Coordinates of C-alpha atoms in Angstrom, one line a residue:
Chain E
M1 CA 215.6 155.6 4.3
A2 CA 214.7 152.9 6.4
T3 CA 211.3 153.4 8.5
T4 CA 209.9 150.8 10.7
R5 CA 206.7 153.6 10.6
A6 CA 204.8 155.0 7.3
P7 CA 206.3 158.5 7.0
A8 CA 204.1 161.4 8.1
V9 CA 203.2 163.0 5.1
L10 CA 204.0 161.2 1.2
V11 CA 202.8 162.6 -1.6
E12 CA 203.5 161.3 -4.8
G13 CA 203.2 162.9 -8.4
L14 CA 200.7 165.8 -7.2
H15 CA 198.5 167.8 -9.6
K16 CA 196.0 170.6 -9.0
R17 CA 195.1 173.2 -11.6
Y18 CA 192.7 175.8 -11.8
G19 CA 191.7 176.8 -14.6
D20 CA 194.9 176.9 -17.3
K21 CA 196.8 177.4 -14.4
R22 CA 198.8 174.3 -13.4
A23 CA 199.7 175.2 -9.5
V24 CA 200.7 171.9 -8.6
D25 CA 202.4 169.6 -11.2
G26 CA 203.8 166.7 -10.1
L27 CA 204.9 167.6 -6.6
D28 CA 206.6 164.9 -4.2
L29 CA 206.9 165.2 -0.5
R30 CA 208.2 163.3 2.1
V31 CA 208.1 163.8 6.1
E32 CA 209.4 161.7 8.3
H33 CA 207.6 161.4 11.7
G34 CA 209.5 163.9 14.0
E35 CA 210.6 165.8 11.4
I36 CA 210.7 169.3 10.6
V37 CA 210.3 170.1 6.8
A38 CA 209.5 173.1 5.6
V39 CA 208.2 174.3 1.9
L40 CA 210.1 177.4 0.5
G41 CA 208.8 178.6 -2.7
P42 CA 208.3 182.2 -3.9
N43 CA 204.4 183.2 -3.9
G44 CA 202.5 181.2 -6.1
A45 CA 204.7 178.6 -6.5
G46 CA 201.9 176.3 -4.9
K47 CA 203.1 175.9 -1.4
T48 CA 199.1 176.3 0.3
T49 CA 197.4 174.7 -2.7
T50 CA 199.7 171.4 -1.8
V51 CA 199.0 172.1 2.0
E52 CA 195.4 172.8 1.6
T53 CA 195.2 169.4 0.1
L54 CA 197.2 167.6 2.4
E55 CA 194.6 168.9 4.9
G56 CA 191.6 167.9 3.1
F57 CA 190.5 171.3 1.9
R58 CA 191.3 170.6 -1.5
R59 CA 191.0 167.4 -3.6
A60 CA 193.9 166.6 -6.2
D61 CA 193.7 166.5 -9.5
S62 CA 195.7 163.3 -9.5
G63 CA 198.9 161.5 -7.6
H64 CA 198.9 159.8 -4.6
V65 CA 198.7 161.7 -1.1
R66 CA 198.8 159.9 2.3
V67 CA 199.0 162.2 6.1
L68 CA 199.4 159.7 9.1
G69 CA 198.4 156.7 6.5
E70 CA 195.1 158.5 5.6
D71 CA 194.0 160.3 2.2
P72 CA 193.3 163.5 3.4
A73 CA 190.1 163.2 1.0
R74 CA 188.8 160.8 3.0
A75 CA 189.9 160.8 6.6
G76 CA 187.2 161.8 9.3
R77 CA 187.1 162.7 12.4
A78 CA 190.0 160.7 13.8
W79 CA 192.4 161.4 11.5
R80 CA 192.0 165.1 12.3
S81 CA 191.9 164.9 15.9
R82 CA 195.9 163.9 15.0
L83 CA 196.6 166.8 13.3
G84 CA 197.1 170.4 14.2
V85 CA 196.5 172.8 11.5
V86 CA 197.6 176.9 11.1
L87 CA 195.8 178.5 8.4
Q88 CA 197.6 180.8 6.3
D89 CA 195.2 184.0 7.2
N90 CA 192.5 184.0 9.9
H91 CA 190.6 187.1 11.4
D92 CA 188.2 185.2 12.8
L93 CA 187.1 185.0 16.7
A94 CA 186.4 188.5 17.8
E95 CA 184.3 188.2 21.1
V96 CA 185.6 185.6 23.1
T97 CA 188.9 185.4 25.4
V98 CA 192.3 183.7 24.3
G99 CA 191.2 181.2 27.8
E100 CA 187.4 180.5 26.3
V101 CA 188.4 180.1 23.1
V102 CA 191.4 177.9 24.1
R103 CA 189.5 175.7 26.3
H104 CA 186.2 175.3 23.7
V105 CA 188.4 173.8 21.3
A106 CA 190.4 171.8 23.4
G107 CA 186.7 169.8 23.7
F108 CA 187.2 168.9 20.8
Y109 CA 190.0 166.4 20.9
P110 CA 190.1 163.2 22.6
A111 CA 193.2 163.6 24.2
P112 CA 193.9 167.0 24.3
R113 CA 196.5 169.2 25.8
D114 CA 195.9 170.9 29.0
P115 CA 195.1 174.2 27.8
D116 CA 196.2 176.8 30.9
Q117 CA 199.9 174.7 30.0
V118 CA 199.6 175.8 25.9
I119 CA 198.0 179.4 26.8
D120 CA 201.6 179.5 28.9
A121 CA 203.6 177.4 26.4
V122 CA 202.7 180.1 23.7
G123 CA 203.3 183.3 26.0
L124 CA 199.8 184.3 26.1
R125 CA 199.3 184.2 30.0
E126 CA 198.5 187.6 30.4
K127 CA 196.5 188.2 27.7
V128 CA 194.6 184.8 29.1
S129 CA 191.4 187.3 29.5
T130 CA 192.0 189.3 26.7
R131 CA 189.7 189.4 24.0
T132 CA 191.1 188.3 20.8
R133 CA 190.1 191.6 18.9
A134 CA 192.1 193.2 21.0
L135 CA 195.3 191.1 20.4
S136 CA 198.2 192.2 18.8
G137 CA 199.4 190.5 15.2
G138 CA 201.9 188.4 16.9
Q139 CA 199.9 187.8 19.3
R140 CA 196.8 186.3 17.1
R141 CA 199.6 184.2 15.6
R142 CA 200.6 182.7 18.8
L143 CA 196.7 182.4 19.7
D144 CA 196.3 180.0 16.3
V145 CA 199.1 177.8 17.6
A146 CA 197.7 177.8 21.0
L147 CA 194.8 176.0 19.1
G148 CA 197.1 174.5 16.5
V149 CA 198.2 172.5 18.9
V150 CA 196.0 171.9 21.9
G151 CA 195.1 169.1 20.6
D152 CA 198.3 167.1 21.3
P153 CA 198.8 166.8 17.1
E154 CA 201.0 164.3 15.9
L155 CA 201.5 167.1 13.0
L156 CA 201.7 170.4 13.0
F157 CA 200.7 172.6 9.4
L158 CA 202.2 175.6 10.0
D159 CA 200.8 177.8 6.6
E160 CA 203.6 181.0 6.6
P161 CA 202.9 181.7 9.9
T162 CA 205.5 184.9 10.5
T163 CA 204.1 187.0 7.2
G164 CA 203.3 190.9 8.1
F165 CA 206.2 190.1 11.5
D166 CA 208.9 192.3 12.9
P167 CA 212.0 190.7 13.3
Q168 CA 211.6 190.0 17.4
A169 CA 208.3 189.0 16.7
R170 CA 209.4 186.8 14.2
H171 CA 212.5 185.0 16.5
D172 CA 209.9 184.7 19.2
F173 CA 207.9 182.7 17.2
W174 CA 210.7 180.8 16.5
D175 CA 211.7 179.9 19.8
L176 CA 208.1 179.1 20.0
V177 CA 207.9 176.6 17.2
E178 CA 210.8 175.1 18.4
S179 CA 209.6 174.0 21.7
V180 CA 206.4 172.5 19.8
R181 CA 209.1 170.7 18.0
A182 CA 210.7 169.6 21.5
Q183 CA 207.4 168.3 22.3
G184 CA 208.4 165.2 19.4
T185 CA 205.4 167.1 17.1
T186 CA 206.2 166.5 13.4
I187 CA 205.9 170.5 11.5
L188 CA 205.6 170.8 8.2
L189 CA 206.1 174.6 7.4
T190 CA 205.4 176.7 4.3
T191 CA 207.6 180.0 4.0
H192 CA 208.5 182.0 1.6
Y193 CA 211.7 183.0 4.2
L194 CA 214.5 181.5 3.2
E195 CA 215.9 182.8 7.2
E196 CA 212.9 181.3 8.4
A197 CA 213.5 177.6 6.6
E198 CA 217.7 177.6 7.5
R199 CA 216.4 178.5 11.5
L200 CA 213.7 175.7 11.9
A201 CA 213.9 173.3 9.7
D202 CA 215.9 170.0 9.4
R203 CA 215.2 170.0 5.7
V204 CA 214.3 172.7 3.2
V205 CA 211.8 171.4 0.2
V206 CA 212.5 174.3 -2.4
V207 CA 209.0 174.5 -4.5
A208 CA 208.6 176.4 -7.7
H209 CA 206.1 176.2 -10.6
G210 CA 204.2 173.5 -8.4
H211 CA 207.4 171.3 -8.1
V212 CA 210.1 170.7 -6.2
V213 CA 213.0 171.9 -7.7
A214 CA 215.5 170.9 -4.7
E215 CA 216.0 169.9 -1.6
G216 CA 218.1 169.0 1.9
A217 CA 219.5 170.1 4.9
P218 CA 219.6 173.9 4.5
A219 CA 223.1 173.4 4.6
D220 CA 223.4 171.4 1.6
L221 CA 221.0 172.8 -0.6
G222 CA 221.3 173.1 -4.1
G223 CA 224.3 170.7 -4.0
R224 CA 228.1 171.1 -3.8
G225 CA 228.5 173.4 -6.9
A226 CA 225.9 175.9 -5.8
R227 CA 227.8 176.0 -2.7
R228 CA 231.3 176.7 -4.1
A229 CA 233.4 179.4 -3.4
R230 CA 234.6 182.0 -5.3
V231 CA 238.2 183.3 -5.4
R232 CA 238.2 187.1 -7.4
W233 CA 241.5 189.2 -7.8
T234 CA 243.1 191.3 -10.3
V235 CA 246.0 191.2 -12.4
D236 CA 246.9 194.1 -14.0
G237 CA 244.0 195.7 -13.8
V238 CA 242.0 192.9 -15.3
R239 CA 239.7 190.8 -13.0
H240 CA 239.8 187.3 -12.7
E241 CA 237.6 184.6 -11.3
E242 CA 237.4 181.2 -10.3
A243 CA 234.8 178.9 -8.7
T244 CA 236.6 176.4 -6.5
D245 CA 236.1 174.0 -3.6
T246 CA 239.7 174.4 -2.3
P247 CA 239.8 178.3 -1.9
T248 CA 242.4 178.1 0.5
A249 CA 244.8 175.8 -1.5
L250 CA 243.7 178.7 -4.5
V251 CA 244.4 182.0 -2.8
A252 CA 248.2 180.4 -1.3
R253 CA 248.4 180.0 -5.0
L254 CA 248.0 183.2 -6.1
A255 CA 249.7 184.8 -3.4
A256 CA 252.9 183.1 -4.8
Q257 CA 252.3 183.5 -8.5
V258 CA 250.4 187.0 -8.7
G259 CA 251.3 188.6 -5.1
R260 CA 253.0 191.6 -4.9
P261 CA 256.2 191.7 -2.7
D262 CA 253.9 192.4 0.6
G263 CA 252.7 188.6 -0.1
E264 CA 248.9 191.0 -0.9
V265 CA 247.2 189.6 -4.2
P266 CA 245.3 193.3 -5.5
G267 CA 242.1 193.0 -5.1
L268 CA 241.2 189.6 -3.2
Q269 CA 237.5 188.5 -2.8
V270 CA 236.6 185.4 -1.5
L271 CA 232.7 184.9 -1.9
R272 CA 230.6 181.9 -0.6
P273 CA 227.1 181.8 -1.6
T274 CA 224.4 182.4 0.8
L275 CA 221.7 180.1 1.3
E276 CA 220.0 183.4 -0.4
D277 CA 221.9 183.4 -3.2
V278 CA 221.7 179.2 -3.9
Y279 CA 218.1 179.6 -3.2
L280 CA 217.4 182.4 -5.7
G281 CA 219.6 180.6 -8.2
L282 CA 217.3 177.3 -7.7
I283 CA 213.6 179.4 -8.4
G284 CA 215.1 181.8 -10.8
G285 CA 216.8 178.6 -12.6
T286 CA 213.7 177.0 -13.2
G287 CA 212.4 177.9 -16.8
T288 CA 209.2 177.2 -17.6
D289 CA 209.7 175.3 -20.7
A290 CA 211.7 172.6 -18.7
H291 CA 209.3 172.1 -15.8
E292 CA 206.8 172.0 -19.3
E293 CA 208.8 169.7 -20.5
A294 CA 209.1 166.9 -17.6
A295 CA 205.5 167.6 -17.5
R296 CA 205.0 165.7 -20.6
Chain G
M1 CA 201.5 156.7 24.8
T2 CA 203.2 156.2 22.2
T3 CA 204.9 152.8 23.7
T4 CA 204.0 149.9 22.1
T5 CA 204.4 146.2 23.7
G6 CA 206.9 143.6 21.8
T7 CA 204.2 141.6 20.5
T8 CA 203.2 144.9 18.5
D9 CA 204.6 144.8 15.1
P10 CA 203.6 149.2 14.5
R11 CA 204.1 148.1 11.0
T12 CA 201.0 146.2 11.0
A13 CA 198.8 149.6 12.2
P14 CA 201.2 152.2 10.4
G15 CA 201.0 155.5 12.0
A16 CA 198.4 154.9 14.5
R17 CA 198.6 155.1 18.8
P18 CA 198.3 152.0 20.4
T19 CA 195.2 152.8 22.7
A20 CA 193.3 156.2 20.7
P21 CA 190.6 157.8 23.3
A22 CA 187.2 158.3 22.5
L23 CA 186.2 161.2 20.4
P24 CA 183.9 162.9 22.6
G25 CA 180.1 163.1 21.9
L26 CA 178.0 164.9 19.5
A27 CA 175.8 165.9 22.5
R28 CA 178.8 167.4 24.6
L29 CA 180.0 169.4 21.7
A30 CA 176.9 170.7 20.2
W31 CA 176.2 172.1 24.2
S32 CA 179.7 173.1 24.1
R33 CA 179.4 174.7 20.9
T34 CA 175.8 176.2 22.2
T35 CA 177.4 177.9 25.4
Y36 CA 180.3 179.4 22.9
E37 CA 177.4 180.9 20.6
V38 CA 175.6 182.2 23.0
V39 CA 178.0 184.3 24.7
G40 CA 179.7 185.6 21.4
F41 CA 175.8 186.5 20.4
F42 CA 175.6 188.5 23.1
R43 CA 179.1 189.9 23.3
E44 CA 177.8 191.6 20.3
R45 CA 176.1 194.5 22.4
D46 CA 175.2 196.6 19.2
A47 CA 173.7 193.2 17.6
V48 CA 171.9 192.3 20.4
V49 CA 170.3 195.3 21.6
F50 CA 168.8 195.7 18.0
V51 CA 167.7 191.9 17.6
F52 CA 165.5 192.5 20.9
A53 CA 164.8 196.1 20.6
Y54 CA 163.8 196.2 16.9
P55 CA 160.6 194.0 17.4
I56 CA 159.3 196.1 20.0
L57 CA 160.1 199.4 19.0
M58 CA 158.1 198.6 15.8
L59 CA 155.1 197.1 17.9
A60 CA 155.8 200.8 19.9
I61 CA 155.4 202.4 16.6
F62 CA 152.5 200.6 15.0
A63 CA 150.7 201.1 18.4
A64 CA 151.4 204.8 18.2
A65 CA 150.6 205.2 14.6
F66 CA 147.2 203.5 14.4
G67 CA 146.1 204.4 18.1
S68 CA 146.7 201.6 21.2
D69 CA 142.7 202.9 21.8
S70 CA 141.4 202.0 18.3
E71 CA 139.8 199.1 17.4
V72 CA 140.9 197.2 14.4
L73 CA 137.2 196.2 13.3
P74 CA 134.6 198.7 15.6
G75 CA 133.1 196.3 17.6
S76 CA 135.2 193.5 18.1
G77 CA 136.7 194.6 21.3
V78 CA 140.4 194.0 19.5
Y79 CA 143.0 196.8 19.5
F80 CA 145.7 197.8 17.1
P81 CA 148.8 196.5 19.3
Q82 CA 147.2 193.4 19.8
Y83 CA 146.8 193.1 16.0
F84 CA 150.5 194.3 15.6
L85 CA 151.4 191.9 18.1
P86 CA 151.2 188.6 16.3
G87 CA 153.2 190.2 13.6
M88 CA 155.8 191.5 15.7
V89 CA 156.6 187.9 16.8
A90 CA 156.9 186.6 13.7
T91 CA 159.1 189.5 12.7
G92 CA 161.2 188.5 15.9
V93 CA 161.5 184.5 14.4
M94 CA 162.7 185.8 11.4
L95 CA 165.4 187.7 12.7
S96 CA 166.7 185.6 15.0
S97 CA 167.0 182.6 12.8
F98 CA 167.4 183.8 9.4
Q99 CA 168.4 187.0 8.9
N100 CA 170.7 186.2 12.2
L101 CA 172.0 183.0 10.7
A102 CA 172.5 184.5 7.0
I103 CA 174.4 187.1 8.1
S104 CA 176.7 185.4 10.8
I105 CA 177.4 182.3 8.7
A106 CA 178.0 184.6 5.6
A107 CA 180.9 186.4 7.8
E108 CA 182.1 183.5 9.4
R109 CA 183.0 182.2 6.0
D110 CA 184.8 185.3 5.0
D111 CA 186.7 185.7 8.6
G112 CA 187.9 182.2 8.6
T113 CA 185.9 180.3 11.2
L114 CA 184.3 177.9 9.3
K115 CA 187.9 177.0 7.6
R116 CA 188.7 176.8 11.4
L117 CA 186.5 174.6 12.7
R118 CA 187.1 172.2 9.4
S119 CA 190.2 171.6 10.3
T120 CA 189.0 170.5 13.9
P121 CA 187.6 167.2 14.8
L122 CA 184.5 169.0 15.8
P123 CA 181.7 167.2 13.4
P124 CA 179.3 169.6 11.2
T125 CA 176.2 168.8 12.8
A126 CA 177.8 169.8 16.8
Y127 CA 178.7 173.2 14.7
F128 CA 174.5 173.2 13.5
L129 CA 173.4 172.2 16.4
G130 CA 174.9 175.1 18.2
K131 CA 173.6 177.2 15.8
T132 CA 170.0 176.1 16.6
G133 CA 170.2 176.0 19.9
Q134 CA 171.7 180.1 19.7
V135 CA 168.9 180.3 17.2
L136 CA 166.7 179.1 20.0
L137 CA 167.3 180.5 23.0
T138 CA 167.8 184.5 21.1
A139 CA 164.0 183.9 19.2
G140 CA 163.1 182.9 22.9
V141 CA 164.3 186.1 25.5
Q142 CA 163.3 187.8 22.1
T143 CA 159.6 187.0 22.4
A144 CA 159.4 186.2 25.5
L145 CA 160.5 190.8 26.1
L146 CA 157.9 191.0 23.3
L147 CA 155.2 189.3 25.1
V148 CA 155.8 191.3 28.1
V149 CA 156.3 194.6 27.0
A150 CA 152.8 194.3 25.1
A151 CA 151.0 192.7 28.1
V152 CA 152.5 195.7 30.6
V153 CA 152.7 198.4 28.3
F154 CA 150.0 198.1 25.6
D155 CA 147.6 196.1 28.0
V156 CA 147.2 193.3 25.1
P157 CA 145.7 190.4 26.6
L158 CA 147.4 187.1 26.7
P159 CA 145.4 183.8 26.0
T160 CA 145.4 181.5 29.3
D161 CA 144.2 178.3 27.8
A162 CA 146.9 175.5 26.6
G163 CA 145.6 174.9 23.5
R164 CA 146.5 178.1 22.2
W165 CA 149.9 177.9 24.0
W166 CA 150.2 174.9 22.0
T167 CA 150.1 176.6 18.8
F168 CA 152.3 179.4 19.8
A169 CA 155.3 176.4 20.8
W170 CA 154.3 174.6 17.3
V171 CA 154.2 177.6 15.2
F172 CA 157.5 179.1 16.8
A173 CA 159.4 176.1 16.8
L174 CA 158.8 175.1 12.8
G175 CA 158.6 178.4 12.3
T176 CA 162.4 179.2 14.1
A177 CA 163.7 176.4 12.5
A178 CA 162.7 176.5 8.7
G179 CA 163.9 180.7 9.1
A180 CA 167.1 178.6 10.5
V181 CA 167.5 176.4 7.8
C182 CA 166.7 179.0 5.5
G183 CA 169.2 181.3 6.7
V184 CA 171.9 178.7 6.8
A185 CA 171.4 178.0 2.7
Y186 CA 171.0 181.9 2.3
S187 CA 174.2 182.1 3.9
S188 CA 175.6 181.0 1.1
V189 CA 174.6 184.0 -1.6
P190 CA 176.6 186.8 -0.3
R191 CA 180.0 186.8 -1.9
S192 CA 182.2 188.8 1.1
G193 CA 180.8 188.7 5.1
R194 CA 180.7 192.4 4.3
S195 CA 177.9 192.0 1.6
A196 CA 176.1 190.2 4.0
S197 CA 173.8 192.7 5.6
P198 CA 173.0 194.2 2.0
V199 CA 172.2 191.1 0.4
V200 CA 169.9 189.9 3.2
I201 CA 168.0 193.0 5.0
P202 CA 166.3 194.0 2.0
V203 CA 164.9 190.1 1.5
V204 CA 163.5 190.3 5.6
L205 CA 161.9 193.6 4.6
V206 CA 160.3 192.8 1.1
L207 CA 158.7 189.7 3.0
Q208 CA 157.6 191.6 6.5
F209 CA 155.7 194.4 4.3
V210 CA 154.0 191.8 1.7
S211 CA 153.7 189.5 4.6
G212 CA 151.2 191.8 6.6
V213 CA 153.7 192.3 9.3
F214 CA 153.1 196.4 9.5
F215 CA 149.3 196.3 7.5
R216 CA 146.1 194.5 8.0
F217 CA 146.9 190.9 5.8
D218 CA 143.6 191.1 4.6
E219 CA 143.4 194.6 3.4
L220 CA 146.8 194.2 1.0
P221 CA 146.2 193.6 -3.2
T222 CA 145.1 189.1 -4.0
W223 CA 148.6 189.2 -6.0
M224 CA 150.5 190.3 -3.0
Q225 CA 148.7 187.9 -0.4
Q226 CA 149.3 185.0 -3.1
L227 CA 153.1 186.3 -3.2
A228 CA 153.3 186.0 0.4
S229 CA 151.6 182.9 0.9
V230 CA 154.8 181.3 -1.1
F231 CA 157.4 182.3 2.0
P232 CA 157.2 181.2 5.6
L233 CA 156.5 184.6 7.2
K234 CA 153.1 184.9 6.2
W235 CA 152.6 181.8 7.9
V236 CA 154.3 182.3 11.0
A237 CA 152.2 185.5 11.4
Q238 CA 148.8 183.8 10.6
G239 CA 149.6 181.0 13.0
M240 CA 150.5 183.8 15.8
R241 CA 146.9 185.6 15.1
S242 CA 145.3 182.3 15.7
V243 CA 147.4 182.5 19.0
F244 CA 146.8 186.1 20.3
L245 CA 143.7 187.7 18.2
P246 CA 139.8 186.0 19.3
D247 CA 138.8 183.1 17.2
E248 CA 136.2 186.3 15.8
A249 CA 138.6 187.6 14.2
R250 CA 139.3 184.9 11.7
A251 CA 137.2 186.7 9.7
L252 CA 139.8 189.4 8.8
E253 CA 141.4 186.6 7.1
P254 CA 141.3 185.5 3.8
A255 CA 140.8 182.6 3.9
G256 CA 138.5 182.8 6.5
T257 CA 140.2 180.2 8.8
W258 CA 143.3 180.3 10.7
Q259 CA 144.7 177.5 8.4
H260 CA 146.4 175.3 11.0
G261 CA 146.7 172.7 8.3
A262 CA 148.3 174.6 5.3
T263 CA 150.8 176.7 8.3
A264 CA 152.4 173.4 9.3
A265 CA 152.4 171.8 5.8
V266 CA 154.1 175.3 3.9
L267 CA 156.6 175.8 7.2
A268 CA 157.4 172.0 6.9
A269 CA 158.0 171.7 3.3
W270 CA 160.3 175.0 3.7
F271 CA 161.9 173.4 6.5
V272 CA 163.0 170.3 3.6
A273 CA 163.8 172.1 1.1
A274 CA 166.1 174.3 2.6
L275 CA 167.7 171.7 4.5
V276 CA 168.8 170.1 1.4
V277 CA 169.6 172.7 -0.7
G278 CA 171.9 174.0 2.1
V279 CA 173.5 170.9 2.8
R280 CA 173.9 170.6 -1.0
T281 CA 175.2 174.0 -1.4
F282 CA 177.2 174.7 2.4
R283 CA 180.8 175.9 1.7
W284 CA 183.5 175.9 4.4
R285 CA 185.5 178.7 2.6
R286 CA 185.3 181.6 0.8
R287 CA 184.4 181.5 -3.2
D288 CA 187.7 182.9 -4.1
D289 CA 189.5 180.4 -2.0
G290 CA 189.8 178.0 -5.0

């Protein structure tokens, strides 16, 4: 892809180990400006380690990392002022009100957004004078996003932002993320919810065992083979199954060949693999042996 | 803001905004942090009451126990409330600097406050200046309250000459500064926010006992006096005795003098040593966070 700007995030061959455990093991990642990219993977896949390396909290053992053109391990205040970070599990900020903390944090940035507009945007207008101690889990996460975007970042990191949400809160939160992206903010999201990646991301990067096992638009994930329809039918009590790219044609053929007089094919099922099936295939199919081979 | 003129090739400055606005200045950020910290401190009502009332309560208890109208030495004109006042001032300084910071920073490390701040462009210096501002303000208010109660309720005579208030000012400032940086350094010792109080408070209590806050320092065993001399609290208490007790009370000091030079030297040494250790060991994240 030809771009005039360097990508917002560029990671090549990232490695990080904790003791004997390879948390990140040869991970590559590229996020263009204006994109929403979801890093999807099970717990322990290395998502948070990767994101926290990009945020400058951790140092890579090896690999090339550039975020907004700089090395996070060395970048300074000016670089941080162009980032928004929503961390995974904070339970700080007890005694200050929503309005106070958003205004306070806005003051750290050279060209912040209007704190009141940000509070409106995250839907916390009614809670502006409430101490953060009294917010619900979903409201706290909205406040975290408000604090992440109040500096008007070019790039926003969201690390597992909806873990523990009820379905309604999750949908409301997704609307919020889409409104942030509508303002042109590049977003790198980690999640272990497939639905979340599918709903929000332009591109999904599936991570397992510390490296990327697949990437692409949510609809294309896993390639065509992974998305082939499966057609099942029964002849004389024996089940048959066939994977095909042209299920309609196959069903028409079956109707002609094995259909009953009324044209029905006994036991006919046409199964489209869901994204979840594809995803489970991807993260389950990466044997430890295979990835250790690749690491050598 | 992100528009570029035709002559500018974006590739020469990848990702850079053409006109980067200046980052906010340190003084403004330090002031902003100070007000934020002070507001947060005063909203923890239970802690506020404890921090402010503790030295006053202790003064009241010891005055009652030893008798407000009995002299420390017969004929000296120094009654027990006056004798204990300097120790309570020193205790207050240690509570609002060392204990306050050691516990609050450990808690802020545990609950993610520090990590959140680290992800913003706030310079670490502004964070520490904010803590310093909060400590100075709370220590100042606490000491003022204590002095007023001592003067009004216990009839303790307060010094009237500028020289003694100057001594008060530098002992207070140096003691608070040393206590604060020791608190920052010690905040890395507790393994979690919840273990902070049990790990910090015994240190404070033991220091209070061996440093002569609750007893006449000269009546403590010599080994205990020597042990206390290693730590800052003894010197803050002794410096405060030189402010609030008449000069004749020097006779009650083991050294026979107020040792202002040694006081300044020990407190400054603690300040520098704790600063070096604190800067080298400070962590923005929990221990279990990689």
